[in-house]
PDB file of C-alpha atoms and ligand atoms in Angstrom:
ATOM      1  CA  MET A   1      40.972  48.871 -23.496  1.00 37.00           C
ATOM      2  CA  LEU A   2      38.207  46.417 -24.129  1.00 36.00           C
ATOM      3  CA  ARG A   3      34.842  47.317 -22.781  1.00 37.00           C
ATOM      4  CA  THR A   4      31.625  45.425 -22.892  1.00 35.00           C
ATOM      5  CA  ARG A   5      28.596  47.135 -24.280  1.00 37.00           C
ATOM      6  CA  ARG A   6      27.432  48.078 -20.836  1.00 41.00           C
ATOM      7  CA  GLY A   7      30.603  50.019 -20.280  1.00 39.00           C
ATOM      8  CA  ARG A   8      32.150  47.667 -17.793  1.00 43.00           C
ATOM      9  CA  PRO A   9      35.813  46.927 -18.098  1.00 46.00           C
ATOM     10  CA  CYS A  10      36.542  43.565 -19.568  1.00 43.00           C
ATOM     11  CA  GLU A  11      39.371  41.861 -17.757  1.00 44.00           C
ATOM     12  CA  ALA A  12      38.925  38.364 -19.055  1.00 43.00           C
ATOM     13  CA  THR A  13      42.360  38.230 -20.603  1.00 49.00           C
ATOM     14  CA  ALA A  14      44.257  40.220 -18.014  1.00 59.00           C
ATOM     15  CA  MET A  15      46.808  38.083 -16.241  1.00 72.00           C
ATOM     16  CA  THR A  16      49.313  39.841 -14.075  1.00 91.00           C
ATOM     17  CA  PHE A  17      50.280  37.609 -11.160  1.00 96.00           C
ATOM     18  CA  ARG A  18      52.290  34.588 -12.180  1.00 94.00           C
ATOM     19  CA  GLU A  19      50.824  31.134 -11.867  1.00 91.00           C
ATOM     20  CA  GLY A  20      52.497  29.514  -8.890  1.00 87.00           C
ATOM     21  CA  ALA A  21      53.385  32.835  -7.237  1.00 89.00           C
ATOM     22  CA  GLN A  22      53.733  32.563  -3.477  1.00 88.00           C
ATOM     23  CA  ILE A  23      51.103  34.932  -2.117  1.00 94.00           C
ATOM     24  CA  ASP A  24      50.365  35.213   1.595  1.00 94.00           C
ATOM     25  CA  PRO A  25      46.565  34.798   1.596  1.00 95.00           C
ATOM     26  CA  ASN A  26      46.216  36.799   4.811  1.00 95.00           C
ATOM     27  CA  ARG A  27      48.252  39.921   4.125  1.00 97.00           C
ATOM     28  CA  ALA A  28      45.068  42.031   4.042  1.00 97.00           C
ATOM     29  CA  ARG A  29      42.245  41.736   6.517  1.00 95.00           C
ATOM     30  CA  ARG A  30      38.664  42.846   6.591  1.00 93.00           C
ATOM     31  CA  GLY A  31      37.895  45.722   8.910  1.00 87.00           C
ATOM     32  CA  GLY A  32      34.468  45.658  10.470  1.00 67.00           C
ATOM     33  CA  GLY A  33      32.097  48.416   9.591  1.00 54.00           C
ATOM     34  CA  GLY A  34      32.505  51.416  11.859  1.00 45.00           C
ATOM     35  CA  THR A  35      29.856  51.012  14.489  1.00 42.00           C
ATOM     36  CA  GLY A  36      29.798  54.613  15.498  1.00 40.00           C
ATOM     37  CA  GLY A  37      33.002  54.347  17.440  1.00 39.00           C
ATOM     38  CA  ARG A  38      34.970  57.507  17.103  1.00 38.00           C
ATOM     39  CA  ILE A  39      38.394  58.464  18.197  1.00 37.00           C
ATOM     40  CA  ALA A  40      39.156  62.048  19.087  1.00 35.00           C
ATOM     41  CA  LEU A  41      41.371  63.606  16.477  1.00 37.00           C
ATOM     42  CA  GLY A  42      44.684  64.494  17.994  1.00 33.00           C
ATOM     43  CA  GLY A  43      43.655  63.094  21.322  1.00 32.00           C
ATOM     44  CA  GLY A  44      45.752  60.843  23.472  1.00 33.00           C
ATOM     45  CA  ALA A  45      48.283  59.899  20.890  1.00 33.00           C
ATOM     46  CA  GLY A  46      51.018  62.198  22.088  1.00 32.00           C
ATOM     47  CA  GLY A  47      51.754  64.271  19.038  1.00 34.00           C
ATOM     48  CA  LEU A  48      51.142  61.599  16.444  1.00 38.00           C
ATOM     49  CA  ILE A  49      50.186  62.959  13.096  1.00 40.00           C
ATOM     50  CA  VAL A  50      46.491  62.433  12.578  1.00 45.00           C
ATOM     51  CA  LEU A  51      46.660  63.628   9.042  1.00 53.00           C
ATOM     52  CA  VAL A  52      44.995  61.241   6.658  1.00 58.00           C
ATOM     53  CA  LEU A  53      46.247  60.903   3.131  1.00 63.00           C
ATOM     54  CA  ALA A  54      43.500  60.004   0.775  1.00 65.00           C
ATOM     55  CA  LEU A  55      43.970  59.316  -2.878  1.00 62.00           C
ATOM     56  CA  LEU A  56      41.506  61.942  -3.995  1.00 58.00           C
ATOM     57  CA  PHE A  57      40.735  64.589  -1.494  1.00 51.00           C
ATOM     58  CA  GLY A  58      43.283  66.026   0.852  1.00 47.00           C
ATOM     59  CA  GLY A  59      42.695  68.997   3.045  1.00 42.00           C
ATOM     60  CA  ASN A  60      40.987  68.879   6.354  1.00 43.00           C
ATOM     61  CA  PRO A  61      40.562  65.354   7.698  1.00 43.00           C
ATOM     62  CA  ALA A  62      37.625  66.567   9.760  1.00 42.00           C
ATOM     63  CA  ASP A  63      35.746  66.993   6.497  1.00 45.00           C
ATOM     64  CA  PHE A  64      35.279  63.308   6.292  1.00 45.00           C
ATOM     65  CA  LEU A  65      36.411  61.848   9.579  1.00 50.00           C
ATOM     66  CA  GLY A  66      34.397  61.617  12.719  1.00 48.00           C
ATOM     67  CA  ALA A  67      36.033  63.977  15.177  1.00 41.00           C
ATOM     68  CA  GLY A  68      33.966  63.025  18.154  1.00 38.00           C
ATOM     69  CA  THR A  69      34.717  61.506  21.484  1.00 35.00           C
ATOM     70  CA  THR A  70      36.837  58.500  22.196  1.00 37.00           C
ATOM     71  CA  ASP A  71      35.294  55.179  22.871  1.00 37.00           C
ATOM     72  CA  ASN A  72      36.557  51.681  23.074  1.00 35.00           C
ATOM     73  CA  SER A  73      35.320  50.270  19.827  1.00 39.00           C
ATOM     74  CA  SER A  74      37.986  48.501  17.896  1.00 41.00           C
ATOM     75  CA  SER A  75      36.557  47.262  14.682  1.00 44.00           C
ATOM     76  CA  ASN A  76      39.822  46.567  12.941  1.00 45.00           C
ATOM     77  CA  SER A  77      40.361  43.146  14.380  1.00 50.00           C
ATOM     78  CA  GLY A  78      38.788  41.553  11.345  1.00 64.00           C
ATOM     79  CA  GLN A  79      39.589  38.292   9.652  1.00 82.00           C
ATOM     80  CA  GLY A  80      41.559  37.694   6.514  1.00 85.00           C
ATOM     81  CA  ALA A  81      40.321  38.844   3.157  1.00 88.00           C
ATOM     82  CA  GLY A  82      39.096  35.355   2.301  1.00 89.00           C
ATOM     83  CA  CYS A  83      41.787  34.656  -0.264  1.00 94.00           C
ATOM     84  CA  THR A  84      43.562  31.356  -0.746  1.00 93.00           C
ATOM     85  CA  GLY A  85      46.831  32.733  -2.106  1.00 91.00           C
ATOM     86  CA  GLY A  86      46.315  31.594  -5.671  1.00 92.00           C
ATOM     87  CA  ALA A  87      47.358  33.711  -8.632  1.00 94.00           C
ATOM     88  CA  THR A  88      44.118  33.174 -10.507  1.00 93.00           C
ATOM     89  CA  GLU A  89      41.980  34.758  -7.823  1.00 94.00           C
ATOM     90  CA  ALA A  90      44.515  37.577  -7.448  1.00 95.00           C
ATOM     91  CA  ASN A  91      43.982  38.245 -11.143  1.00 94.00           C
ATOM     92  CA  THR A  92      40.209  38.182 -10.990  1.00 92.00           C
ATOM     93  CA  ASP A  93      38.992  39.102  -7.479  1.00 93.00           C
ATOM     94  CA  VAL A  94      39.395  42.698  -6.338  1.00 92.00           C
ATOM     95  CA  ASP A  95      39.997  41.915  -2.658  1.00 94.00           C
ATOM     96  CA  CYS A  96      42.546  39.251  -3.486  1.00 95.00           C
ATOM     97  CA  ARG A  97      44.224  41.547  -5.984  1.00 95.00           C
ATOM     98  CA  ILE A  98      44.718  44.153  -3.246  1.00 96.00           C
ATOM     99  CA  ASN A  99      46.025  41.417  -0.953  1.00 97.00           C
ATOM    100  CA  ALA A 100      48.496  40.142  -3.540  1.00 97.00           C
ATOM    101  CA  THR A 101      49.572  43.648  -4.531  1.00 97.00           C
ATOM    102  CA  ALA A 102      50.424  44.320  -0.884  1.00 98.00           C
ATOM    103  CA  VAL A 103      52.626  41.215  -0.861  1.00 97.00           C
ATOM    104  CA  SER A 104      54.366  42.447  -4.003  1.00 97.00           C
ATOM    105  CA  LEU A 105      54.865  45.895  -2.476  1.00 97.00           C
ATOM    106  CA  ASP A 106      56.395  44.280   0.622  1.00 97.00           C
ATOM    107  CA  GLN A 107      58.882  42.439  -1.559  1.00 96.00           C
ATOM    108  CA  VAL A 108      59.901  45.481  -3.557  1.00 97.00           C
ATOM    109  CA  TRP A 109      60.159  47.907  -0.649  1.00 98.00           C
ATOM    110  CA  GLY A 110      61.681  45.294   1.627  1.00 96.00           C
ATOM    111  CA  THR A 111      64.668  45.355  -0.696  1.00 96.00           C
ATOM    112  CA  GLN A 112      64.660  48.807  -2.246  1.00 97.00           C
ATOM    113  CA  LEU A 113      64.079  50.945   0.833  1.00 98.00           C
ATOM    114  CA  THR A 114      67.045  49.436   2.651  1.00 96.00           C
ATOM    115  CA  ARG A 115      69.219  49.440  -0.443  1.00 97.00           C
ATOM    116  CA  GLN A 116      68.503  53.047  -1.321  1.00 98.00           C
ATOM    117  CA  THR A 117      68.151  54.703   2.066  1.00 98.00           C
ATOM    118  CA  GLY A 118      69.453  52.319   4.749  1.00 97.00           C
ATOM    119  CA  VAL A 119      66.057  52.464   6.451  1.00 98.00           C
ATOM    120  CA  ASN A 120      64.527  49.065   7.164  1.00 97.00           C
ATOM    121  CA  TYR A 121      61.073  48.651   5.743  1.00 98.00           C
ATOM    122  CA  THR A 122      58.225  47.907   8.116  1.00 98.00           C
ATOM    123  CA  GLN A 123      55.051  46.505   6.627  1.00 98.00           C
ATOM    124  CA  PRO A 124      51.977  48.717   6.878  1.00 98.00           C
ATOM    125  CA  GLN A 125      48.735  46.995   7.741  1.00 97.00           C
ATOM    126  CA  VAL A 126      46.174  46.561   4.994  1.00 97.00           C
ATOM    127  CA  VAL A 127      42.487  46.800   5.829  1.00 96.00           C
ATOM    128  CA  LEU A 128      39.609  46.254   3.409  1.00 95.00           C
ATOM    129  CA  PHE A 129      36.293  47.757   4.378  1.00 92.00           C
ATOM    130  CA  THR A 130      32.825  48.484   3.120  1.00 89.00           C
ATOM    131  CA  GLY A 131      30.779  51.450   4.260  1.00 88.00           C
ATOM    132  CA  SER A 132      32.825  52.792   7.137  1.00 89.00           C
ATOM    133  CA  VAL A 133      35.722  51.892   9.362  1.00 91.00           C
ATOM    134  CA  SER A 134      37.238  53.046  12.635  1.00 91.00           C
ATOM    135  CA  THR A 135      40.883  54.039  12.511  1.00 91.00           C
ATOM    136  CA  ALA A 136      43.410  55.712  14.780  1.00 91.00           C
ATOM    137  CA  CYS A 137      42.780  58.791  12.627  1.00 88.00           C
ATOM    138  CA  GLY A 138      39.042  58.725  13.266  1.00 87.00           C
ATOM    139  CA  ASN A 139      35.986  57.106  11.803  1.00 87.00           C
ATOM    140  CA  ALA A 140      36.115  57.077   8.013  1.00 86.00           C
ATOM    141  CA  THR A 141      33.485  56.349   5.404  1.00 84.00           C
ATOM    142  CA  SER A 142      33.745  55.281   1.790  1.00 82.00           C
ATOM    143  CA  GLU A 143      33.548  58.944   0.819  1.00 79.00           C
ATOM    144  CA  VAL A 144      37.225  59.264   1.614  1.00 80.00           C
ATOM    145  CA  GLY A 145      38.346  56.796  -1.003  1.00 84.00           C
ATOM    146  CA  PRO A 146      41.459  54.759  -0.266  1.00 90.00           C
ATOM    147  CA  PHE A 147      43.648  56.333   2.400  1.00 92.00           C
ATOM    148  CA  TYR A 148      46.620  55.913   4.706  1.00 93.00           C
ATOM    149  CA  CYS A 149      46.483  56.678   8.404  1.00 92.00           C
ATOM    150  CA  PRO A 150      49.977  57.342   9.802  1.00 92.00           C
ATOM    151  CA  ALA A 151      48.826  57.007  13.413  1.00 91.00           C
ATOM    152  CA  ASP A 152      48.139  53.285  12.986  1.00 94.00           C
ATOM    153  CA  GLN A 153      50.400  52.799   9.960  1.00 96.00           C
ATOM    154  CA  THR A 154      47.534  51.258   8.053  1.00 96.00           C
ATOM    155  CA  THR A 155      46.315  51.520   4.479  1.00 96.00           C
ATOM    156  CA  TYR A 156      42.533  51.380   4.090  1.00 94.00           C
ATOM    157  CA  PHE A 157      40.690  50.347   0.948  1.00 94.00           C
ATOM    158  CA  ASP A 158      36.977  50.492   0.336  1.00 90.00           C
ATOM    159  CA  THR A 159      36.708  47.812  -2.285  1.00 83.00           C
ATOM    160  CA  SER A 160      33.812  49.472  -4.091  1.00 85.00           C
ATOM    161  CA  PHE A 161      36.107  52.394  -4.894  1.00 85.00           C
ATOM    162  CA  PHE A 162      37.569  50.854  -8.001  1.00 84.00           C
ATOM    163  CA  GLN A 163      34.199  50.888  -9.692  1.00 84.00           C
ATOM    164  CA  VAL A 164      33.908  54.560  -8.767  1.00 83.00           C
ATOM    165  CA  LEU A 165      37.346  55.143 -10.229  1.00 83.00           C
ATOM    166  CA  THR A 166      36.250  53.808 -13.600  1.00 86.00           C
ATOM    167  CA  ASP A 167      32.616  54.951 -13.635  1.00 86.00           C
ATOM    168  CA  ARG A 168      32.966  58.411 -12.151  1.00 79.00           C
ATOM    169  CA  PHE A 169      36.561  59.351 -12.772  1.00 81.00           C
ATOM    170  CA  GLY A 170      37.074  57.579 -16.083  1.00 83.00           C
ATOM    171  CA  ALA A 171      40.090  55.493 -15.167  1.00 84.00           C
ATOM    172  CA  SER A 172      40.868  52.336 -17.026  1.00 85.00           C
ATOM    173  CA  GLY A 173      39.495  49.271 -15.285  1.00 82.00           C
ATOM    174  CA  GLY A 174      42.686  47.331 -15.940  1.00 88.00           C
ATOM    175  CA  PRO A 175      44.445  45.562 -13.077  1.00 91.00           C
ATOM    176  CA  LEU A 176      47.352  47.988 -12.961  1.00 93.00           C
ATOM    177  CA  ALA A 177      44.933  50.873 -12.451  1.00 92.00           C
ATOM    178  CA  GLN A 178      43.821  49.225  -9.237  1.00 92.00           C
ATOM    179  CA  MET A 179      47.307  48.193  -8.206  1.00 95.00           C
ATOM    180  CA  TYR A 180      48.520  51.757  -8.684  1.00 95.00           C
ATOM    181  CA  VAL A 181      46.026  52.844  -6.031  1.00 94.00           C
ATOM    182  CA  VAL A 182      47.412  50.322  -3.553  1.00 96.00           C
ATOM    183  CA  ALA A 183      50.971  51.306  -4.423  1.00 97.00           C
ATOM    184  CA  HIS A 184      50.158  55.006  -3.956  1.00 96.00           C
ATOM    185  CA  GLU A 185      48.919  54.409  -0.410  1.00 96.00           C
ATOM    186  CA  PHE A 186      51.981  52.301   0.379  1.00 97.00           C
ATOM    187  CA  GLY A 187      53.939  55.282  -0.945  1.00 97.00           C
ATOM    188  CA  HIS A 188      52.545  57.328   1.933  1.00 95.00           C
ATOM    189  CA  HIS A 189      53.764  54.666   4.331  1.00 97.00           C
ATOM    190  CA  ILE A 190      57.259  54.923   2.855  1.00 98.00           C
ATOM    191  CA  GLN A 191      57.042  58.704   3.341  1.00 96.00           C
ATOM    192  CA  ASN A 192      55.998  58.113   6.925  1.00 95.00           C
ATOM    193  CA  GLN A 193      59.036  55.915   7.475  1.00 97.00           C
ATOM    194  CA  LEU A 194      61.292  58.546   5.913  1.00 97.00           C
ATOM    195  CA  GLY A 195      59.753  61.372   7.955  1.00 94.00           C
ATOM    196  CA  ASP A 196      58.292  63.336   5.052  1.00 93.00           C
ATOM    197  CA  LEU A 197      54.570  63.195   5.745  1.00 88.00           C
ATOM    198  CA  GLY A 198      54.360  66.259   7.954  1.00 84.00           C
ATOM    199  CA  ARG A 199      55.133  68.460   4.983  1.00 85.00           C
ATOM    200  CA  ALA A 200      51.580  67.937   3.762  1.00 84.00           C
ATOM    201  CA  GLN A 201      50.024  69.020   7.022  1.00 81.00           C
ATOM    202  CA  SER A 202      51.962  72.274   7.316  1.00 83.00           C
ATOM    203  CA  ASP A 203      51.172  73.409   3.775  1.00 88.00           C
ATOM    204  CA  PRO A 204      47.911  71.773   2.719  1.00 87.00           C
ATOM    205  CA  ARG A 205      46.741  73.518  -0.443  1.00 91.00           C
ATOM    206  CA  GLY A 206      47.887  75.139  -3.673  1.00 95.00           C
ATOM    207  CA  PRO A 207      49.756  74.132  -6.835  1.00 96.00           C
ATOM    208  CA  GLU A 208      53.208  74.192  -5.202  1.00 96.00           C
ATOM    209  CA  SER A 209      52.065  73.178  -1.725  1.00 95.00           C
ATOM    210  CA  GLY A 210      53.608  70.604   0.542  1.00 94.00           C
ATOM    211  CA  ALA A 211      50.440  68.541   0.138  1.00 93.00           C
ATOM    212  CA  VAL A 212      50.797  68.400  -3.627  1.00 95.00           C
ATOM    213  CA  ARG A 213      54.487  67.505  -3.300  1.00 96.00           C
ATOM    214  CA  VAL A 214      53.649  64.699  -0.869  1.00 95.00           C
ATOM    215  CA  GLU A 215      50.966  63.321  -3.190  1.00 95.00           C
ATOM    216  CA  LEU A 216      53.086  63.490  -6.327  1.00 97.00           C
ATOM    217  CA  GLN A 217      55.877  61.761  -4.459  1.00 97.00           C
ATOM    218  CA  ALA A 218      53.486  58.947  -3.485  1.00 96.00           C
ATOM    219  CA  ASP A 219      52.646  58.578  -7.182  1.00 96.00           C
ATOM    220  CA  CYS A 220      56.358  58.437  -7.940  1.00 98.00           C
ATOM    221  CA  TYR A 221      56.885  55.758  -5.284  1.00 98.00           C
ATOM    222  CA  ALA A 222      54.083  53.778  -6.937  1.00 97.00           C
ATOM    223  CA  GLY A 223      56.142  54.028 -10.118  1.00 97.00           C
ATOM    224  CA  ILE A 224      59.195  52.641  -8.307  1.00 98.00           C
ATOM    225  CA  TRP A 225      57.140  49.641  -7.264  1.00 98.00           C
ATOM    226  CA  ALA A 226      55.957  49.116 -10.850  1.00 97.00           C
ATOM    227  CA  ARG A 227      59.571  49.228 -12.005  1.00 96.00           C
ATOM    228  CA  TYR A 228      60.616  46.320  -9.791  1.00 97.00           C
ATOM    229  CA  ALA A 229      57.345  44.395  -9.409  1.00 96.00           C
ATOM    230  CA  ALA A 230      58.198  41.863 -12.106  1.00 95.00           C
ATOM    231  CA  THR A 231      61.871  41.462 -11.216  1.00 95.00           C
ATOM    232  CA  GLU A 232      62.138  41.535  -7.420  1.00 92.00           C
ATOM    233  CA  ARG A 233      62.373  37.989  -6.142  1.00 90.00           C
ATOM    234  CA  GLY A 234      60.515  36.770  -3.086  1.00 85.00           C
ATOM    235  CA  PRO A 235      61.645  34.860   0.005  1.00 83.00           C
ATOM    236  CA  ASN A 236      63.995  31.938  -0.746  1.00 85.00           C
ATOM    237  CA  ASN A 237      64.697  33.403  -4.139  1.00 88.00           C
ATOM    238  CA  SER A 238      61.198  32.585  -5.333  1.00 87.00           C
ATOM    239  CA  GLU A 239      59.953  33.915  -8.648  1.00 88.00           C
ATOM    240  CA  PRO A 240      58.773  37.533  -8.808  1.00 92.00           C
ATOM    241  CA  LEU A 241      55.039  37.756  -8.198  1.00 94.00           C
ATOM    242  CA  LEU A 242      54.170  39.620 -11.352  1.00 95.00           C
ATOM    243  CA  GLN A 243      54.608  38.918 -15.001  1.00 94.00           C
ATOM    244  CA  PRO A 244      56.535  41.577 -16.911  1.00 93.00           C
ATOM    245  CA  LEU A 245      54.382  44.656 -17.267  1.00 92.00           C
ATOM    246  CA  THR A 246      53.020  45.376 -20.696  1.00 93.00           C
ATOM    247  CA  GLN A 247      52.565  48.744 -22.320  1.00 92.00           C
ATOM    248  CA  GLN A 248      48.860  48.295 -21.608  1.00 92.00           C
ATOM    249  CA  ASP A 249      49.603  47.817 -17.902  1.00 93.00           C
ATOM    250  CA  ILE A 250      51.560  51.063 -17.787  1.00 93.00           C
ATOM    251  CA  SER A 251      48.783  52.817 -19.676  1.00 93.00           C
ATOM    252  CA  ASP A 252      46.298  51.533 -17.112  1.00 92.00           C
ATOM    253  CA  ALA A 253      48.354  52.892 -14.229  1.00 93.00           C
ATOM    254  CA  LEU A 254      48.807  56.240 -15.956  1.00 93.00           C
ATOM    255  CA  SER A 255      45.105  56.367 -16.682  1.00 92.00           C
ATOM    256  CA  ALA A 256      44.323  55.898 -12.994  1.00 91.00           C
ATOM    257  CA  ALA A 257      46.854  58.564 -11.995  1.00 92.00           C
ATOM    258  CA  ALA A 258      45.357  60.989 -14.488  1.00 92.00           C
ATOM    259  CA  SER A 259      41.807  60.277 -13.424  1.00 90.00           C
ATOM    260  CA  VAL A 260      42.463  61.568  -9.914  1.00 89.00           C
ATOM    261  CA  GLY A 261      44.237  64.762 -10.928  1.00 91.00           C
ATOM    262  CA  ASP A 262      42.937  67.879  -9.196  1.00 91.00           C
ATOM    263  CA  ASP A 263      42.306  69.709 -12.460  1.00 92.00           C
ATOM    264  CA  ARG A 264      40.231  66.908 -13.902  1.00 90.00           C
ATOM    265  CA  ILE A 265      38.204  66.489 -10.724  1.00 86.00           C
ATOM    266  CA  GLN A 266      37.633  70.227 -10.422  1.00 89.00           C
ATOM    267  CA  GLN A 267      36.634  70.505 -14.052  1.00 89.00           C
ATOM    268  CA  ALA A 268      34.173  67.662 -13.681  1.00 85.00           C
ATOM    269  CA  SER A 269      32.657  68.875 -10.431  1.00 85.00           C
ATOM    270  CA  THR A 270      32.655  72.665 -10.794  1.00 89.00           C
ATOM    271  CA  GLY A 271      33.313  73.264 -14.482  1.00 92.00           C
ATOM    272  CA  ARG A 272      36.519  75.161 -13.874  1.00 94.00           C
ATOM    273  CA  VAL A 273      40.072  74.664 -12.644  1.00 95.00           C
ATOM    274  CA  ASN A 274      41.377  76.486  -9.594  1.00 94.00           C
ATOM    275  CA  PRO A 275      45.004  75.591  -8.801  1.00 95.00           C
ATOM    276  CA  GLU A 276      44.833  77.388  -5.441  1.00 94.00           C
ATOM    277  CA  GLY A 277      42.598  74.571  -4.277  1.00 92.00           C
ATOM    278  CA  TRP A 278      44.885  71.780  -5.390  1.00 93.00           C
ATOM    279  CA  THR A 279      45.917  69.099  -2.925  1.00 90.00           C
ATOM    280  CA  HIS A 280      47.217  66.313  -5.186  1.00 93.00           C
ATOM    281  CA  GLY A 281      48.508  67.904  -8.392  1.00 95.00           C
ATOM    282  CA  SER A 282      47.229  67.926 -11.961  1.00 95.00           C
ATOM    283  CA  SER A 283      46.484  64.857 -14.064  1.00 95.00           C
ATOM    284  CA  GLU A 284      49.588  65.483 -16.116  1.00 96.00           C
ATOM    285  CA  GLN A 285      51.781  65.934 -13.054  1.00 97.00           C
ATOM    286  CA  ARG A 286      50.514  62.740 -11.452  1.00 95.00           C
ATOM    287  CA  GLN A 287      51.311  60.795 -14.611  1.00 95.00           C
ATOM    288  CA  LYS A 288      54.708  62.399 -14.957  1.00 96.00           C
ATOM    289  CA  TRP A 289      55.801  61.622 -11.410  1.00 97.00           C
ATOM    290  CA  PHE A 290      54.587  58.038 -11.666  1.00 96.00           C
ATOM    291  CA  ALA A 291      56.659  57.781 -14.832  1.00 96.00           C
ATOM    292  CA  SER A 292      59.658  59.359 -13.116  1.00 97.00           C
ATOM    293  CA  GLY A 293      59.597  56.660 -10.451  1.00 97.00           C
ATOM    294  CA  TYR A 294      59.098  53.966 -13.064  1.00 96.00           C
ATOM    295  CA  ASN A 295      61.904  55.224 -15.291  1.00 96.00           C
ATOM    296  CA  THR A 296      64.500  55.744 -12.574  1.00 97.00           C
ATOM    297  CA  GLY A 297      63.526  53.145  -9.978  1.00 98.00           C
ATOM    298  CA  GLN A 298      65.113  55.546  -7.546  1.00 98.00           C
ATOM    299  CA  ILE A 299      63.811  57.395  -4.512  1.00 98.00           C
ATOM    300  CA  SER A 300      66.063  60.225  -5.648  1.00 96.00           C
ATOM    301  CA  GLY A 301      63.993  60.373  -8.833  1.00 97.00           C
ATOM    302  CA  CYS A 302      61.010  61.238  -6.636  1.00 98.00           C
ATOM    303  CA  ASP A 303      62.332  64.328  -4.876  1.00 97.00           C
ATOM    304  CA  THR A 304      59.316  66.545  -5.262  1.00 98.00           C
ATOM    305  CA  PHE A 305      60.388  68.721  -2.352  1.00 96.00           C
ATOM    306  CA  THR A 306      63.409  70.307  -4.000  1.00 95.00           C
ATOM    307  CA  ALA A 307      61.890  70.251  -7.482  1.00 96.00           C
ATOM    308  CA  THR A 308      61.656  73.788  -8.835  1.00 95.00           C
ATOM    309  CA  ASP A 309      59.296  72.704 -11.598  1.00 97.00           C
ATOM    310  CA  LEU A 310      56.736  70.061 -10.706  1.00 97.00           C
ATOM    311  CA  ASP A 311      55.946  69.702 -14.419  1.00 97.00           C
ATOM    312  CA  ASN A 312      59.469  68.479 -15.081  1.00 96.00           C
ATOM    313  CA  PRO A 313      60.442  65.577 -12.812  1.00 97.00           C
ATOM    314  CA  PRO A 314      64.011  64.228 -12.883  1.00 95.00           C
ATOM    315  CA  GLY A 315      63.081  60.897 -14.456  1.00 93.00           C
ATOM    316  CA  LEU A 316      61.739  62.549 -17.582  1.00 92.00           C
ATOM    317  CA  ARG A 317      64.660  64.817 -18.354  1.00 85.00           C
TER     318      ARG A 317
HETATM  319 ZN1  LIG B 401      47.679  60.188  -1.442  1.00 76.58          ZN
END
């Protein structure tokens, strides 16, 4: 990948969304900064899962969520992301890229989920935030990284995260690296629709844990999206939103998946690898399951729950 001398990714030539693509400019909205409003974890929602699925750090949501008292603040009624719906801005502006990626994910899952499972896809909400945000799962800060809250069926993206992903975790800065992150969180929404999310909560840690299986499956679902992103047509048979993915695009996505592997993060932060603490799977496993989804295009290629060997997903056999 091209980098400038200052180490910043150079995306000048990266074009992924097609010129003329029909992109809803208001798919994502801006969530206001959390103003201290906190929602009691597990309170009032009648058994809703309050588990939060972050891209990086699983485990106890209370580690990073405000678990205080309920109040009436609702800071998620923000405006649109400020996009116009053009392909050029989706290829150059991070917020608009997230917005457009969400539209692409809607198209792919709107078709594939029904076709493969008979379940009708419902669109998750997409909220962009800076600093902190109030959610039905509690008050979250940027520390969490991107996450999905099942209780309000919303994906949350701190838009400064992508710089962290490249600077701190060494991911490629290519567009598909960022789009993979969005697709991973949508993967959790698909799991929510299919009733699989609870498996992470009941078995939160360890190399074969339910949490790891849930996270690797979300990576695999991101791969399914990548498989169809350039071929799935939009409403009224409109052109697919994305240009055919290049080998570089796939490398970018794999690079992002690898950068958030538990082993790599542990090695970087503590100097050693402790699988008993894993919540998301190793770098290699995350890449392999993304590839399994991409190769098969099938939800059945993402069955991490019956897999006896998480190092050997069905799509790579
Ligand atoms: Zn996740």
